[in-house]
Every structure is written in structure tokens, then in C-alpha cells.
XYZ file of C-alpha atoms in Angstrom:
758
model
C 149.956 136.724 125.268
C 152.704 139.256 126.175
C 152.669 140.226 129.792
C 154.252 142.168 132.616
C 156.096 144.970 130.875
C 158.163 147.635 132.569
C 158.931 151.102 131.246
C 161.487 151.142 128.457
C 163.673 153.811 126.944
C 162.059 155.675 124.049
C 165.125 155.581 121.829
C 167.671 152.932 121.001
C 171.403 153.400 120.381
C 171.852 152.724 116.657
C 175.674 152.843 116.658
C 175.712 149.053 116.795
C 174.349 148.860 113.271
C 176.614 148.784 110.251
C 174.981 150.802 107.538
C 174.421 150.116 103.838
C 174.899 146.357 104.098
C 172.554 143.778 102.558
C 172.237 142.032 105.944
C 173.126 143.756 109.195
C 173.217 142.057 112.595
C 171.384 143.910 115.356
C 170.347 143.289 118.933
C 170.689 139.851 120.474
C 169.154 138.950 123.820
C 168.208 135.623 125.370
C 165.014 135.069 123.388
C 165.282 137.358 120.354
C 167.677 138.332 117.619
C 167.308 141.167 115.128
C 168.867 141.760 111.751
C 168.248 144.043 108.781
C 167.969 142.816 105.202
C 167.636 145.529 102.569
C 165.611 147.757 104.866
C 163.499 144.963 106.365
C 163.970 144.378 110.077
C 163.857 140.684 110.988
C 162.835 139.903 114.564
C 163.518 136.239 115.215
C 162.450 134.764 118.548
C 163.944 131.468 119.663
C 163.912 130.396 123.307
C 167.125 128.419 123.928
C 166.888 124.844 125.181
C 163.155 124.548 124.514
C 161.090 122.942 121.760
C 158.604 125.806 121.924
C 158.491 129.549 122.383
C 156.267 130.362 125.360
C 155.298 133.842 126.469
C 156.589 134.613 129.926
C 157.741 137.922 131.366
C 161.348 137.452 130.257
C 160.362 136.480 126.711
C 157.941 139.402 126.551
C 160.570 141.879 127.754
C 163.071 140.650 125.172
C 160.515 140.704 122.370
C 159.379 144.235 123.192
C 162.962 145.453 123.409
C 163.756 143.935 120.012
C 160.600 145.393 118.465
C 161.351 148.892 119.763
C 164.909 148.690 118.465
C 163.667 147.940 114.944
C 160.786 150.399 115.130
C 163.081 153.264 116.104
C 165.839 152.414 113.631
C 165.656 154.756 110.592
C 167.249 152.078 108.396
C 164.244 149.826 108.971
C 161.272 150.477 106.665
C 159.239 147.380 107.595
C 159.487 144.325 109.840
C 159.044 140.556 109.913
C 158.246 138.587 113.051
C 159.428 134.978 112.674
C 160.375 132.093 114.935
C 163.701 130.317 114.882
C 161.794 127.068 115.440
C 160.148 125.661 112.277
C 157.508 123.765 114.284
C 156.529 126.578 116.636
C 155.765 130.247 116.061
C 154.653 130.886 119.659
C 152.814 128.190 121.632
C 151.022 130.669 123.892
C 151.493 131.966 127.403
C 153.633 130.221 129.987
C 150.890 128.953 132.304
C 153.331 128.961 135.227
C 153.283 132.744 135.040
C 149.506 132.796 135.463
C 149.506 130.112 138.158
C 151.956 132.196 140.213
C 149.529 135.118 140.407
C 147.591 135.301 143.657
C 145.218 138.191 142.954
C 142.930 139.400 140.210
C 144.934 142.631 140.059
C 148.156 140.749 139.241
C 146.379 138.906 136.430
C 144.913 142.139 135.050
C 148.368 143.751 135.060
C 149.611 140.949 132.826
C 146.644 141.361 130.503
C 147.061 145.150 130.272
C 150.754 144.748 129.499
C 149.937 142.407 126.652
C 147.220 144.671 125.294
C 149.544 147.697 125.375
C 152.309 145.947 123.467
C 149.910 144.580 120.843
C 148.558 148.090 120.372
C 152.096 149.398 119.872
C 152.556 146.845 117.105
C 149.235 147.666 115.467
C 149.914 151.431 115.659
C 153.414 151.088 114.207
C 153.713 153.175 111.033
C 156.111 150.629 109.572
C 154.377 147.531 108.137
C 154.788 144.478 110.380
C 154.504 140.980 108.839
C 153.987 137.776 110.840
C 155.712 134.751 109.242
C 153.936 131.758 110.760
C 155.150 128.181 110.788
C 154.099 125.532 113.290
C 151.917 126.169 116.326
C 150.598 129.712 116.606
C 148.497 129.505 119.730
C 146.892 131.844 122.219
C 149.146 134.840 122.766
C 151.138 133.778 119.707
C 148.073 134.287 117.531
C 147.309 137.531 119.345
C 150.764 138.793 118.316
C 150.036 137.747 114.736
C 146.642 139.493 114.856
C 148.371 142.749 115.849
C 150.604 142.528 112.755
C 149.500 144.187 109.523
C 149.999 141.132 107.297
C 150.193 137.410 107.998
C 152.056 134.806 105.926
C 151.703 131.122 106.841
C 153.672 128.067 105.735
C 151.468 125.164 104.668
C 152.685 122.272 106.840
C 151.023 119.639 109.005
C 152.386 121.402 112.091
C 151.012 124.849 111.250
C 147.939 125.571 113.340
C 146.388 128.857 114.423
C 144.163 128.814 117.499
C 142.954 130.671 120.575
C 142.667 127.737 123.012
C 142.464 129.751 126.255
C 138.929 128.476 126.878
C 140.427 125.031 127.539
C 142.195 126.539 130.552
C 139.073 128.307 131.745
C 140.353 131.630 130.389
C 139.840 133.947 127.428
C 142.290 135.607 125.013
C 143.508 138.458 127.233
C 145.786 140.501 124.973
C 143.196 141.773 122.539
C 142.159 138.523 120.889
C 138.458 138.945 121.662
C 138.578 142.410 120.099
C 140.707 141.832 116.981
C 139.501 138.441 115.772
C 135.774 139.178 115.152
C 136.386 142.230 112.922
C 139.030 140.302 111.004
C 137.198 137.076 110.144
C 133.598 137.824 111.073
C 131.589 137.021 114.176
C 130.205 133.663 112.896
C 133.771 132.423 112.393
C 135.412 134.098 115.389
C 133.025 132.901 118.108
C 133.479 129.149 117.377
C 137.273 129.567 117.315
C 137.286 131.183 120.752
C 134.504 129.111 122.321
C 135.975 125.745 121.316
C 139.688 126.500 121.007
C 139.689 124.688 117.650
C 142.705 125.327 115.422
C 142.883 126.200 111.743
C 145.543 125.016 109.344
C 147.165 127.419 106.890
C 144.671 126.882 104.068
C 141.668 127.125 106.374
C 143.087 130.305 107.890
C 143.547 131.815 104.426
C 139.963 130.993 103.502
C 138.724 132.755 106.639
C 140.917 135.801 106.086
C 142.969 134.990 109.184
C 146.137 134.916 107.069
C 146.779 136.835 103.882
C 149.209 134.537 102.074
C 149.973 130.808 102.213
C 153.421 129.547 101.220
C 153.858 125.961 100.042
C 156.486 123.795 101.705
C 159.546 122.803 99.695
C 160.957 119.362 99.059
C 164.534 118.141 99.593
C 167.377 120.422 98.512
C 170.657 121.701 99.867
C 169.053 121.423 103.304
C 166.496 119.044 104.743
C 162.925 120.023 103.704
C 161.855 121.525 107.037
C 164.815 123.910 107.284
C 164.623 124.741 103.577
C 160.922 125.550 103.816
C 161.476 127.719 106.871
C 164.174 129.712 105.065
C 161.791 130.090 102.129
C 159.058 131.381 104.467
C 161.442 134.019 105.808
C 162.454 135.017 102.281
C 158.832 135.341 101.131
C 157.805 137.274 104.251
C 160.777 139.600 103.779
C 159.728 140.267 100.165
C 156.172 140.978 101.321
C 157.421 143.396 103.995
C 159.627 145.205 101.472
C 156.777 145.536 98.984
C 154.424 146.819 101.685
C 157.012 149.441 102.596
C 157.606 150.688 99.044
C 153.929 150.566 98.095
C 154.135 147.899 95.393
C 151.946 145.709 97.603
C 148.963 147.185 99.403
C 147.827 146.141 102.851
C 144.720 143.904 102.810
C 141.562 145.933 102.300
C 139.824 146.671 105.558
C 137.054 149.024 106.636
C 137.658 151.954 108.956
C 136.832 149.696 111.872
C 139.585 147.290 110.824
C 137.192 144.722 109.399
C 138.557 142.688 106.498
C 136.526 142.617 103.303
C 136.094 138.863 103.736
C 134.608 139.412 107.185
C 132.440 142.294 106.032
C 129.820 140.084 104.378
C 129.592 137.962 107.542
C 129.147 140.975 109.792
C 126.870 143.175 107.694
C 123.690 141.706 109.185
C 125.080 142.351 112.670
C 124.895 146.098 112.201
C 121.262 145.543 113.040
C 121.029 145.435 116.846
C 118.168 142.939 116.822
C 120.078 140.508 114.594
C 123.283 141.013 116.572
C 121.523 140.232 119.835
C 119.989 137.161 118.217
C 123.451 135.847 117.278
C 124.736 136.314 120.820
C 121.567 134.806 122.285
C 121.992 131.702 120.098
C 125.673 131.439 120.999
C 124.821 131.655 124.699
C 122.097 129.060 124.287
C 124.525 126.668 122.594
C 127.146 127.218 125.294
C 124.646 126.470 128.061
C 123.474 123.370 126.218
C 127.016 122.009 126.050
C 128.412 123.176 129.385
C 125.284 123.380 131.588
C 126.779 126.562 133.019
C 129.618 124.628 134.659
C 132.333 126.527 132.787
C 132.285 130.348 133.116
C 134.889 131.096 130.406
C 132.665 130.701 127.298
C 130.111 133.145 128.693
C 132.831 135.664 129.533
C 134.191 135.335 125.984
C 130.768 136.125 124.565
C 130.456 139.082 126.939
C 133.877 140.469 125.922
C 133.156 140.163 122.199
C 129.681 141.671 122.562
C 130.994 144.603 124.568
C 133.747 145.257 122.038
C 131.313 145.361 119.116
C 128.752 147.499 120.917
C 131.160 149.777 122.785
C 134.603 149.651 121.118
C 136.092 152.196 123.515
C 135.547 149.872 126.493
C 136.117 146.502 124.780
C 139.730 146.031 125.835
C 138.976 147.041 129.421
C 136.122 144.531 129.570
C 138.377 141.801 128.154
C 140.997 142.589 130.809
C 138.438 142.597 133.618
C 136.915 139.292 132.486
C 140.370 137.758 132.125
C 141.154 138.677 135.732
C 137.850 137.278 136.972
C 138.294 133.972 135.144
C 141.865 133.390 136.281
C 140.689 133.434 139.896
C 137.906 130.850 139.441
C 138.103 127.298 140.788
C 137.297 126.056 137.284
C 140.316 127.765 135.727
C 142.606 126.559 138.501
C 141.266 123.040 137.963
C 141.795 123.141 134.198
C 145.295 124.561 134.658
C 146.029 121.718 137.061
C 144.947 119.259 134.372
C 147.243 121.016 131.876
C 150.265 120.651 134.168
C 149.305 117.077 135.029
C 149.015 116.103 131.395
C 152.460 117.533 130.713
C 153.879 115.483 133.586
C 152.278 112.301 132.222
C 153.768 112.858 128.786
C 157.299 112.279 130.065
C 159.043 108.985 130.743
C 159.909 109.119 134.427
C 161.597 105.710 134.159
C 164.222 106.929 131.704
C 164.935 105.823 128.156
C 164.907 102.024 127.783
C 168.147 100.368 126.756
C 166.277 98.525 123.999
C 163.413 100.496 122.487
C 160.815 98.149 120.947
C 160.774 98.437 117.164
C 158.651 95.511 116.039
C 155.192 95.043 117.555
C 152.545 92.351 117.456
C 148.942 92.780 118.557
C 146.922 89.703 119.489
C 143.211 89.896 118.755
C 141.715 91.780 115.800
C 138.632 92.948 117.647
C 137.775 96.528 118.570
C 140.658 96.949 121.026
C 143.277 95.044 119.034
C 142.451 96.887 115.821
C 142.555 100.172 117.728
C 145.997 99.446 119.172
C 147.263 98.536 115.697
C 145.798 101.780 114.329
C 147.723 104.037 116.714
C 150.928 102.032 116.154
C 151.159 101.638 112.381
C 152.854 104.955 111.646
C 155.057 104.762 114.757
C 156.769 101.378 114.415
C 158.627 99.762 111.497
C 156.705 96.500 111.829
C 153.207 95.913 113.201
C 151.594 92.460 113.146
C 147.887 91.923 113.783
C 147.145 88.301 114.732
C 143.899 86.437 115.167
C 142.712 82.865 114.780
C 141.067 83.263 111.361
C 141.234 85.260 108.140
C 137.630 86.318 108.722
C 138.481 87.890 112.067
C 141.564 89.553 110.577
C 139.542 90.967 107.711
C 137.131 92.611 110.167
C 140.056 94.033 112.111
C 141.672 95.422 108.965
C 138.368 97.063 108.030
C 138.231 98.797 111.423
C 141.788 100.106 110.973
C 141.029 101.274 107.439
C 137.835 103.028 108.553
C 139.795 105.200 110.980
C 142.296 106.203 108.300
C 139.596 106.830 105.700
C 137.867 109.229 108.067
C 141.160 111.115 108.318
C 141.388 111.191 104.532
C 137.846 112.560 104.349
C 138.733 115.299 106.847
C 141.936 115.993 104.869
C 144.089 115.022 107.848
C 145.744 112.304 105.768
C 146.314 111.694 102.075
C 144.897 108.629 100.348
C 148.453 107.663 99.468
C 149.500 107.659 103.141
C 146.373 105.682 104.060
C 147.149 103.018 101.467
C 150.805 102.968 102.477
C 149.975 102.349 106.137
C 147.430 99.649 105.333
C 149.935 97.869 103.114
C 152.448 97.868 105.973
C 150.077 96.036 108.344
C 150.981 92.351 108.564
C 147.999 90.117 109.260
C 148.818 86.658 110.591
C 146.955 83.572 111.841
C 150.053 81.992 113.442
C 153.312 82.952 115.139
C 155.709 82.182 112.292
C 156.747 85.854 111.871
C 157.173 86.594 115.592
C 160.902 85.764 115.649
C 161.995 89.412 115.723
C 159.064 90.907 117.650
C 160.088 93.164 120.562
C 156.700 93.660 122.215
C 153.424 91.730 122.064
C 150.224 93.434 123.215
C 147.443 90.963 123.965
C 143.838 92.116 123.498
C 141.784 88.908 123.575
C 138.720 87.947 125.645
C 138.828 88.454 129.427
C 139.353 84.762 130.147
C 142.352 83.969 132.331
C 142.722 80.423 131.001
C 142.732 81.655 127.406
C 145.286 84.325 128.263
C 147.513 81.792 130.051
C 147.552 79.568 126.973
C 148.383 82.488 124.697
C 151.198 83.676 126.977
C 152.915 80.283 126.699
C 152.471 80.198 122.930
C 153.885 83.687 122.475
C 156.903 83.161 124.705
C 157.773 80.015 122.747
C 157.747 81.984 119.487
C 159.469 85.223 120.518
C 163.024 86.194 121.547
C 163.973 86.309 125.233
C 163.892 90.115 125.394
C 160.326 90.333 124.063
C 157.879 92.158 126.331
C 154.423 90.680 126.871
C 151.756 93.284 127.660
C 148.154 92.436 128.485
C 145.344 94.859 127.679
C 143.112 93.391 130.393
C 140.914 95.921 132.151
C 140.576 94.116 135.484
C 142.341 90.722 135.730
C 145.381 91.042 138.040
C 148.590 91.189 136.049
C 150.331 89.119 138.702
C 147.845 86.285 138.174
C 148.348 86.440 134.405
C 152.136 86.521 134.813
C 152.037 83.161 136.609
C 151.938 81.533 133.161
C 155.078 83.396 132.069
C 158.630 82.097 132.176
C 159.814 85.711 131.863
C 157.782 87.583 134.533
C 160.290 90.443 134.507
C 159.132 91.160 130.923
C 155.443 90.976 131.815
C 153.328 94.131 132.173
C 149.795 95.446 131.783
C 148.915 98.068 129.141
C 145.271 99.070 129.604
C 143.987 101.069 126.615
C 140.590 102.740 126.506
C 138.006 102.436 123.754
C 137.999 103.771 121.109
C 141.790 103.571 121.208
C 142.355 106.132 118.436
C 140.351 108.760 120.361
C 140.818 108.033 124.070
C 144.119 109.575 125.220
C 144.887 107.553 128.349
C 147.121 104.505 128.684
C 147.185 102.863 132.120
C 150.344 100.791 132.567
C 150.274 98.191 135.351
C 153.388 96.762 136.963
C 153.890 93.833 139.330
C 156.638 93.366 141.915
C 158.498 91.285 139.320
C 158.211 93.729 136.384
C 161.658 95.137 135.612
C 162.359 98.860 135.360
C 163.560 98.281 131.776
C 160.210 96.721 130.842
C 158.324 99.588 132.473
C 160.466 102.206 130.736
C 159.957 100.476 127.376
C 156.175 100.213 127.848
C 155.935 103.899 128.773
C 158.021 104.815 125.735
C 155.724 102.769 123.489
C 152.702 104.591 124.924
C 154.293 108.001 124.454
C 155.210 107.095 120.903
C 151.534 106.237 120.327
C 150.748 109.807 121.534
C 149.129 108.558 124.731
C 148.965 110.248 128.122
C 150.513 107.605 130.376
C 150.081 106.761 134.047
C 151.855 103.855 135.738
C 149.989 102.061 138.535
C 150.611 99.040 140.712
C 148.853 95.759 140.213
C 145.637 95.193 142.127
C 141.970 94.313 141.532
C 140.719 96.655 138.807
C 144.018 98.578 138.938
C 142.973 102.229 139.267
C 140.458 103.376 136.663
C 138.365 100.194 136.560
C 138.227 100.094 140.340
C 136.896 103.669 140.492
C 134.384 102.942 137.716
C 133.235 99.934 139.758
C 132.426 102.128 142.771
C 130.770 104.732 140.546
C 128.564 102.251 138.683
C 127.730 100.405 141.888
C 126.317 103.575 143.419
C 124.512 104.455 140.181
C 122.721 101.072 140.240
C 121.865 101.626 143.902
C 120.189 104.911 142.956
C 118.215 103.146 140.206
C 117.043 100.515 142.678
C 115.920 103.304 144.989
C 113.699 104.760 142.287
C 115.835 107.015 140.065
C 114.948 106.389 136.421
C 117.792 105.658 133.976
C 116.834 108.767 131.959
C 116.958 110.977 135.054
C 120.239 109.383 136.115
C 121.761 110.299 132.751
C 120.559 113.893 132.957
C 121.836 114.304 136.508
C 125.277 112.959 135.596
C 125.683 115.267 132.612
C 124.471 118.322 134.537
C 127.073 117.551 137.205
C 129.896 117.551 134.654
C 130.282 113.942 133.492
C 130.665 113.560 129.706
C 127.965 110.848 129.564
C 125.103 109.770 131.795
C 125.461 107.085 134.454
C 123.191 104.566 132.730
C 124.749 105.284 129.346
C 128.198 104.727 130.875
C 127.156 101.198 131.878
C 125.910 100.529 128.337
C 129.117 101.904 126.825
C 131.352 99.788 129.068
C 129.188 96.745 128.309
C 126.837 95.197 130.844
C 128.494 91.806 130.414
C 131.875 93.376 131.191
C 130.345 95.238 134.131
C 128.905 91.957 135.415
C 132.262 90.155 135.295
C 133.992 93.055 137.025
C 131.251 93.385 139.645
C 131.327 89.662 140.375
C 135.108 89.784 140.764
C 135.000 92.925 142.926
C 132.393 91.362 145.226
C 134.816 88.513 145.868
C 137.657 90.923 146.617
C 136.051 93.977 148.219
C 132.687 92.651 149.371
C 129.499 94.695 149.298
C 131.374 97.982 149.869
C 132.200 98.324 146.200
C 128.873 97.202 144.727
C 126.075 98.922 146.697
C 123.283 97.732 144.374
C 121.901 94.202 144.086
C 124.262 92.329 141.685
C 121.372 90.159 140.491
C 120.151 93.118 138.414
C 123.265 93.031 136.220
C 123.237 89.234 136.153
C 119.672 89.102 134.822
C 120.362 91.853 132.289
C 123.186 89.737 130.864
C 121.056 86.581 130.877
C 118.346 88.427 128.936
C 120.831 89.509 126.259
C 120.929 93.162 127.310
C 124.681 93.650 126.897
C 124.775 97.381 126.168
C 125.344 99.442 123.044
C 127.326 96.703 121.287
C 124.255 94.391 121.287
C 121.849 97.171 120.349
C 120.132 96.987 123.721
C 121.187 97.476 127.289
C 119.571 99.793 129.765
C 118.617 101.802 126.682
C 117.654 100.737 123.163
C 120.136 101.621 120.440
C 118.265 101.950 117.169
C 120.131 103.223 114.147
C 117.204 105.494 113.353
C 117.361 107.275 116.710
C 118.548 110.840 116.119
C 118.822 113.396 118.897
C 116.898 113.451 122.124
C 116.934 110.825 124.836
C 117.157 107.178 123.851
C 114.207 105.041 124.924
C 114.663 102.853 127.990
C 114.772 99.161 127.104
C 111.452 97.702 128.409
C 113.127 94.360 129.157
C 115.774 96.102 131.245
C 113.166 98.271 132.936
C 111.163 95.208 133.945
C 114.258 93.641 135.520
C 115.162 96.843 137.360
C 111.591 97.246 138.616
C 111.685 93.726 140.014
C 114.579 94.660 142.310
C 113.327 98.108 143.234
C 113.194 98.521 146.985
C 109.620 98.546 148.286
C 108.507 101.791 149.894
C 111.802 103.449 149.007
C 111.601 107.172 148.298
C 113.743 108.045 145.309
C 116.816 110.081 146.299
C 116.883 113.749 145.351
C 118.737 114.734 142.226
C 121.407 116.460 144.293
C 121.918 113.341 146.408
C 122.262 111.181 143.303
C 124.939 113.517 141.946
C 126.920 113.770 145.166
C 126.599 110.137 146.190
C 127.989 108.834 142.906
C 130.702 111.483 142.691
C 131.801 111.132 146.330
C 132.053 107.354 145.984
C 134.367 107.758 142.992
C 136.529 110.326 144.805
C 136.749 108.172 147.924
C 137.782 105.126 145.879
C 140.502 107.206 144.224
C 141.714 108.256 147.676
C 141.792 104.608 148.786
C 143.937 103.801 145.741
C 146.392 106.535 146.775
C 146.336 105.250 150.359
C 147.125 101.713 149.143
C 149.823 103.053 146.772
C 148.042 101.719 143.692
C 148.684 105.159 142.208
C 151.996 106.885 142.834
C 150.736 110.416 143.422
C 147.645 112.663 143.215
C 148.621 114.007 139.777
C 148.443 110.526 138.243
C 145.147 110.046 140.074
C 143.645 113.179 138.545
C 144.911 112.527 135.021
C 143.905 108.859 135.080
C 140.266 109.659 135.829
C 140.000 112.827 133.715
C 141.412 111.225 130.558
C 140.187 107.709 131.264
C 136.550 108.255 132.280
C 135.969 112.014 131.936
C 135.834 112.608 135.684
C 134.109 116.057 135.744
C 137.026 118.102 134.290
C 135.768 121.396 135.733
C 136.691 120.013 139.171
C 140.202 119.018 138.073
C 140.068 115.379 139.158
C 139.455 113.803 142.577
C 142.455 115.275 144.402
C 142.124 118.776 143.004
C 138.472 118.560 144.085
C 139.422 117.468 147.610
C 141.706 120.492 147.959
C 139.090 122.902 146.607
C 136.086 121.423 148.423
C 138.073 120.802 151.581
C 139.104 117.460 153.055
C 137.133 118.112 156.240
C 133.980 119.051 154.326
C 134.365 115.839 152.310
C 134.743 113.732 155.453
C 131.688 115.377 157.006
C 129.535 114.735 153.934
C 130.703 111.130 153.700
C 129.932 110.596 157.396
C 126.410 111.945 156.868
C 125.848 109.481 154.010
C 127.442 106.705 156.052
C 124.884 107.267 158.831
C 121.964 106.800 156.433
C 123.326 104.472 153.744
C 125.974 102.315 155.402
C 129.660 101.532 155.522
C 130.346 101.967 151.803
C 130.505 105.707 152.562
C 133.208 105.369 155.202
C 135.789 108.020 154.237
C 139.298 106.896 153.329
C 141.743 107.241 156.211
C 144.128 109.308 154.081
C 141.436 111.975 153.615
C 140.736 111.981 157.356
C 144.460 112.426 157.993
C 144.676 115.342 155.528
C 141.593 116.910 157.103
C 143.162 116.703 160.564
C 146.529 118.071 159.453
C 145.269 120.710 157.026
C 147.553 119.351 154.287
C 146.715 119.711 150.596
C 146.958 116.835 148.122
C 148.190 119.012 145.263
C 150.766 121.065 147.146
C 153.587 118.595 146.766
């Protein structure tokens, strides 16, 4: 989105241009450069020192200045907008610019500035062509939409999207008004409501781009640079032909609707049908968001207003954009965005020896998942287990992930086969001589892990890092079996590894900085969002889950049904229900963790009667993986709530508190959520986590901690530390000491400090 424009001169001094040359150099400012090639003005934007072009006020000023120079130059008959970065057209708005705004009026000024510039582009009498390569996101796509013709390079990096909804916003520079007429309402609404991107071919099929250019192979330059030059050449030819009339602009109706979109939108000329479409879209949004996220509804409102009252559509978009930017939800989602960026950097520096060869121990779900996200990132990946049968199952799990990518056309069959052929499956350590890092993912048995640690260290070089994927066993206790404790570290992945973005790295007092830096670098190479925490019972995420599940079981024992518990969790903003979460984690795993936590933390962490979980395990109710846990998991079950397992229900009924009145739905929601927030605060107080940002990102990306609230520490700032303390004290009076607020929150309440203010 282009924002914050000032008044500019109406004419440009053309004396700088040398006339009648095939290529003439024009204006150069910090972000943009112009040139003229046979009457075609080339506007190339390229932010120095950055991997991406992001729209901030300075970039916008430079881009507008460059556009006006070409528009007003009589030598220029048409224009091409292109990036100097092959992997990025424009990545969208600089979120720092939005975060700096303190009022709705400031936000609306930015939106109006963007809308005005886009309208200048659209109204330009000279044809304007967008040459798209790489990410074309948010305001970048809005710029492309304002152009008269769009050419896209077919590469893996090319993606067109309007992802503002993920930040609690909407496209604020005309996107809600231009996209529906271009590609049709049924296609435009899902793009804006989900933020999903389209590759070049998909965009062409929708009518979002008019021409797709194939990438080139090796030549006088490397393929990426050669293909980018080819894109510019093709776009320049298109612009020249549009100017001289040998190529006509894409056919559109008087309203600007493309002929491809026309068939999609014809039924919507009927008001009853149009209202039905919007009603269904609203219904689907409410089903998925439970009204917790205002942005999707504002997007629908902006689009609806634009179609029904075109003269006020842009004003409504601007107004809604201003409203959304001031919401707690948008601030929370922006905080997550900044936090994620921070956790995708190696704050320990580049390791002196970057691991190249990796071995994964255990070919089960976790081990196979770790191998999957590593195969295309490291020259050598070994998957080891005790038998060929176990290895075969692991290989099948890896292959299944790749085959799904092939089916979705995210990977070629050739690449799938190539990766699978590179996986080395072993039943012994004979090929571990040159391994740089070993990631252990075997059963949570400390004696088994100790034996494996000794075996691995005997078979690997002295510099080899040993990383354990344990979810709860203290890394320091595991490292007692190591003769190289400085190379020992925890790397806690989340299941399924190929989908869950978080990697929780755990260090001990003996872990070297070099080992930590190398482990972080491995995680980043695997495309993980990484937090580094100190060793302790349950580390960070598992410890918070323990408090959360403990309170959930307490609510069940007080009379809340598992089905109601699930519904209450989801309505509060959790991605899955509380009872389902227990089944997903595995009741046997939950039992081991609970038993261990009771030894360490006492009854404060558990809340419910631990015998419930113990008897569930003894009865074979292990969760989803066994087909039965709190719920029954039948393959034939489609949609709707899963049936409660009668065996589990009988056990839970046996421990239900006599005469206990079931807590209200609101109390269930707040009790479980407040316990998780308080446990996160205790982890910060005990320096298990380094800072509130890591605390937010760890829970958001590890357990889906109600993203609309931005994580525990963003929530504490928004809700108020004093209000939190007061609510915890009220629960403490009625339910006991497990609701005693963390001292750090009390201190922040007394001082008025904010967790997220630095």
C-alpha cells in the first residue's frame, strides 16, 4: 500500500533526458530508478540494503515522484513497473509505519494517500504494465491492480496475495474495490478473507494477470538474473505494443470487470442473489472465527458497499481500515508479526562450523518429520532405527509428505524421488563418522536416552552436536551421560513437524554458545521459528500446557462435559478444544508429564485428580493415536462433534466431585486461560524464557495460544496487569493457591510497566 503523500509539482524538468536514444537514463532516487527504452518508461524500484521492497512513506514518495516524471515526459508512450529484486516485487506495507500511528485519523490519511496514487496510475492515459516476479503482497498487489496490464514470471517465488487479514487489517489502497470486478466475487472474497496467495499460473487462470512468462535456464547469466531480464524485455514489448495499438488492453466492461470475471458476477446483478453470497460468506467467517476477529467482517462490508454503491466504496474501505488498525486484535496480530521476525534471526551469531551432515535417531512420527524438513536443506541426512521394518515405516511417512506436495503441484515427482533417494536409512552407526549433528527422537525413557548418547558419542567426531527432541525431560539430566556436555542441547519440535512452525531450543549451563548458535542455524535452515529457553522441568511450552491441561481436567471433574469444554475453548480463540488437545498430545504422554510435574511443582500445576489420567492410560485410552481417548476416533466420523468415549466418561464420572456445581462457561474459559498466562509469567520470572517476545511466539506457534490476544504478555498489557492480578486473586479465594498470581505480574501492576514496551 502506498501511503502518506505530500503535494508534488505538476511538471518535471525534462532537460535531464537525452533524446532519441534507444535507452535513456532518467531520475534516480533512493528507492527508484527510471529509464526510457524506445518510448517505454521503465520504473525500477529497489530498496538498497534490503532483501525486500516494503512500502513506507519514503518508498512511496520516491515511487510517486518517479511515476510522475515518466507520466509527464512526452518521450514516454507507456510504462513498466518492475522490481530490481528477482524474488520480490513489493512485499507489502512496512508495518512499522502503521504501528507508529496513534489515531484512526493518521491511519486513514495513509489509506487515502495510497488510494489517490493508485487512482492516478489507473487514470493515466499511457498504458502501465506491472512486471511481477517474486512476492507481490498487500500494497504490492494493489499497485499491480492499478496497472492496466500484468505480466508475471512463472517461478516458485512468485506469489500474489492480499494478506492484510492476517494482521487484522484489510487492503486499504483500493484492493477491496479493484479485485472483485477483476476476478469475480467468488474468487476475490476467499483471497481477501484468508490471505491465500496465487502462483503465476493460478493468477492467470483467475484473470489476475494477463500474461505468464516462463523462466529461463542457464545462459550468459545465472538463471534467476537471466529470467528477470527476460521478464523486463517481455513487459517492455507488451507496453510498446499497447502504446502503438498492436496489442489491445484486456477486454473489460464499463465497470472495469474483466470478461473472465463477468461470468462469475452475472448472477450477482440480482440483489437477492448478491445478498445471499454475502450472507453465506459472513456465515462462514463466523463459523471459523466465532466473531473474535473483526477484519473479515469489515472486508465483506467494504466489498459489499463498493458493489452496491461504487461512489462511496473507497471511502468505506478507508474508514474500515482506520477502524481496524485501532483494534486490540490488529495490534495483537501485528505484535505477533514483529515477534516472528525477531525469532527468525540468529541472535547468537553465525556458528564457526555450520552442521552439514545430520543424523536423526528414531524413525517414528517425530523422527520422520525432522528428516522430512531437513532433506532438502542438508547434503547428508541419515535416518536411524533399530530395524528395517521401523525404517520402512519412517520412509513411508517422509514420502507421504512429499507426495502430498506433488499432488498439490508444490513439488515435482522428480524432486520427490530425488529427495527420497538421498535419504540414508541405517540400523547401525557405521556411517556416522562425518556427522555434524545428531537429533534424537526416541521414546521418553531417560535410561534409553542415556544409552543412546554413549553409543552416538563413541561413533561421531568430537565436534558433533547431540540434540534431544524430548518434550519434558531436563536436558541437564540427559547430558549427565555425555562426555561432551558443551555440545549437548535440546531441540523440541512440535508434531506434525512439517506443519508446526515452532522449534524450542533448550540450553543448559554447560551448553556452549557455538552449540547454541549452530542449533539455531539448523532450525532456521529448516524454516522454523526459533525460541531459545533455559533448561527446567517442561522447559517453557510443555510447562504451560501442563498448567492448561491441569485446569481443564479440574473443570471436567467439576461437571463440565468434554464436548462443552471443547466448544468453550474454540469460542475463546484456541485452535482446538481442551479435551481434544489432551487427545492430540497423547494421554499417556500427558500422564508421564503430569506425574513428573507433581514431583517438581506439587499440586499447583495439576489441579485435577491425577488418578483420572492414570486410569485412562491403564484402560488403553491413549488419545487419537490409539483411536480412543477422551473421544472416539472412528475413520468414518465426518464433521460434527466426535462421540465421547464411554470408557473414558465412566472413569471421569467416578472422580467427579459430589455436589459440585459445574462452573459457568465463562469461568471455564478464563480459568484455563489465566492459568496458562500465569505459568508463562512464572517462566519469565524464573528466566526460563529470555523475554516476553519469545514467550508470546513460543505459545502462539507452539500451542496456538489464542492469537487474537497476541500471546500471554501482549494480553497482560492489553487486559491490564492489575486487572489480571485482581481476577487471579478472586479465583484464588474460591479455588486455592494454584491461582496465586506470579510476583512479576504483581510488580508490573504496582509500577504500571508494560511487558511489551521494551
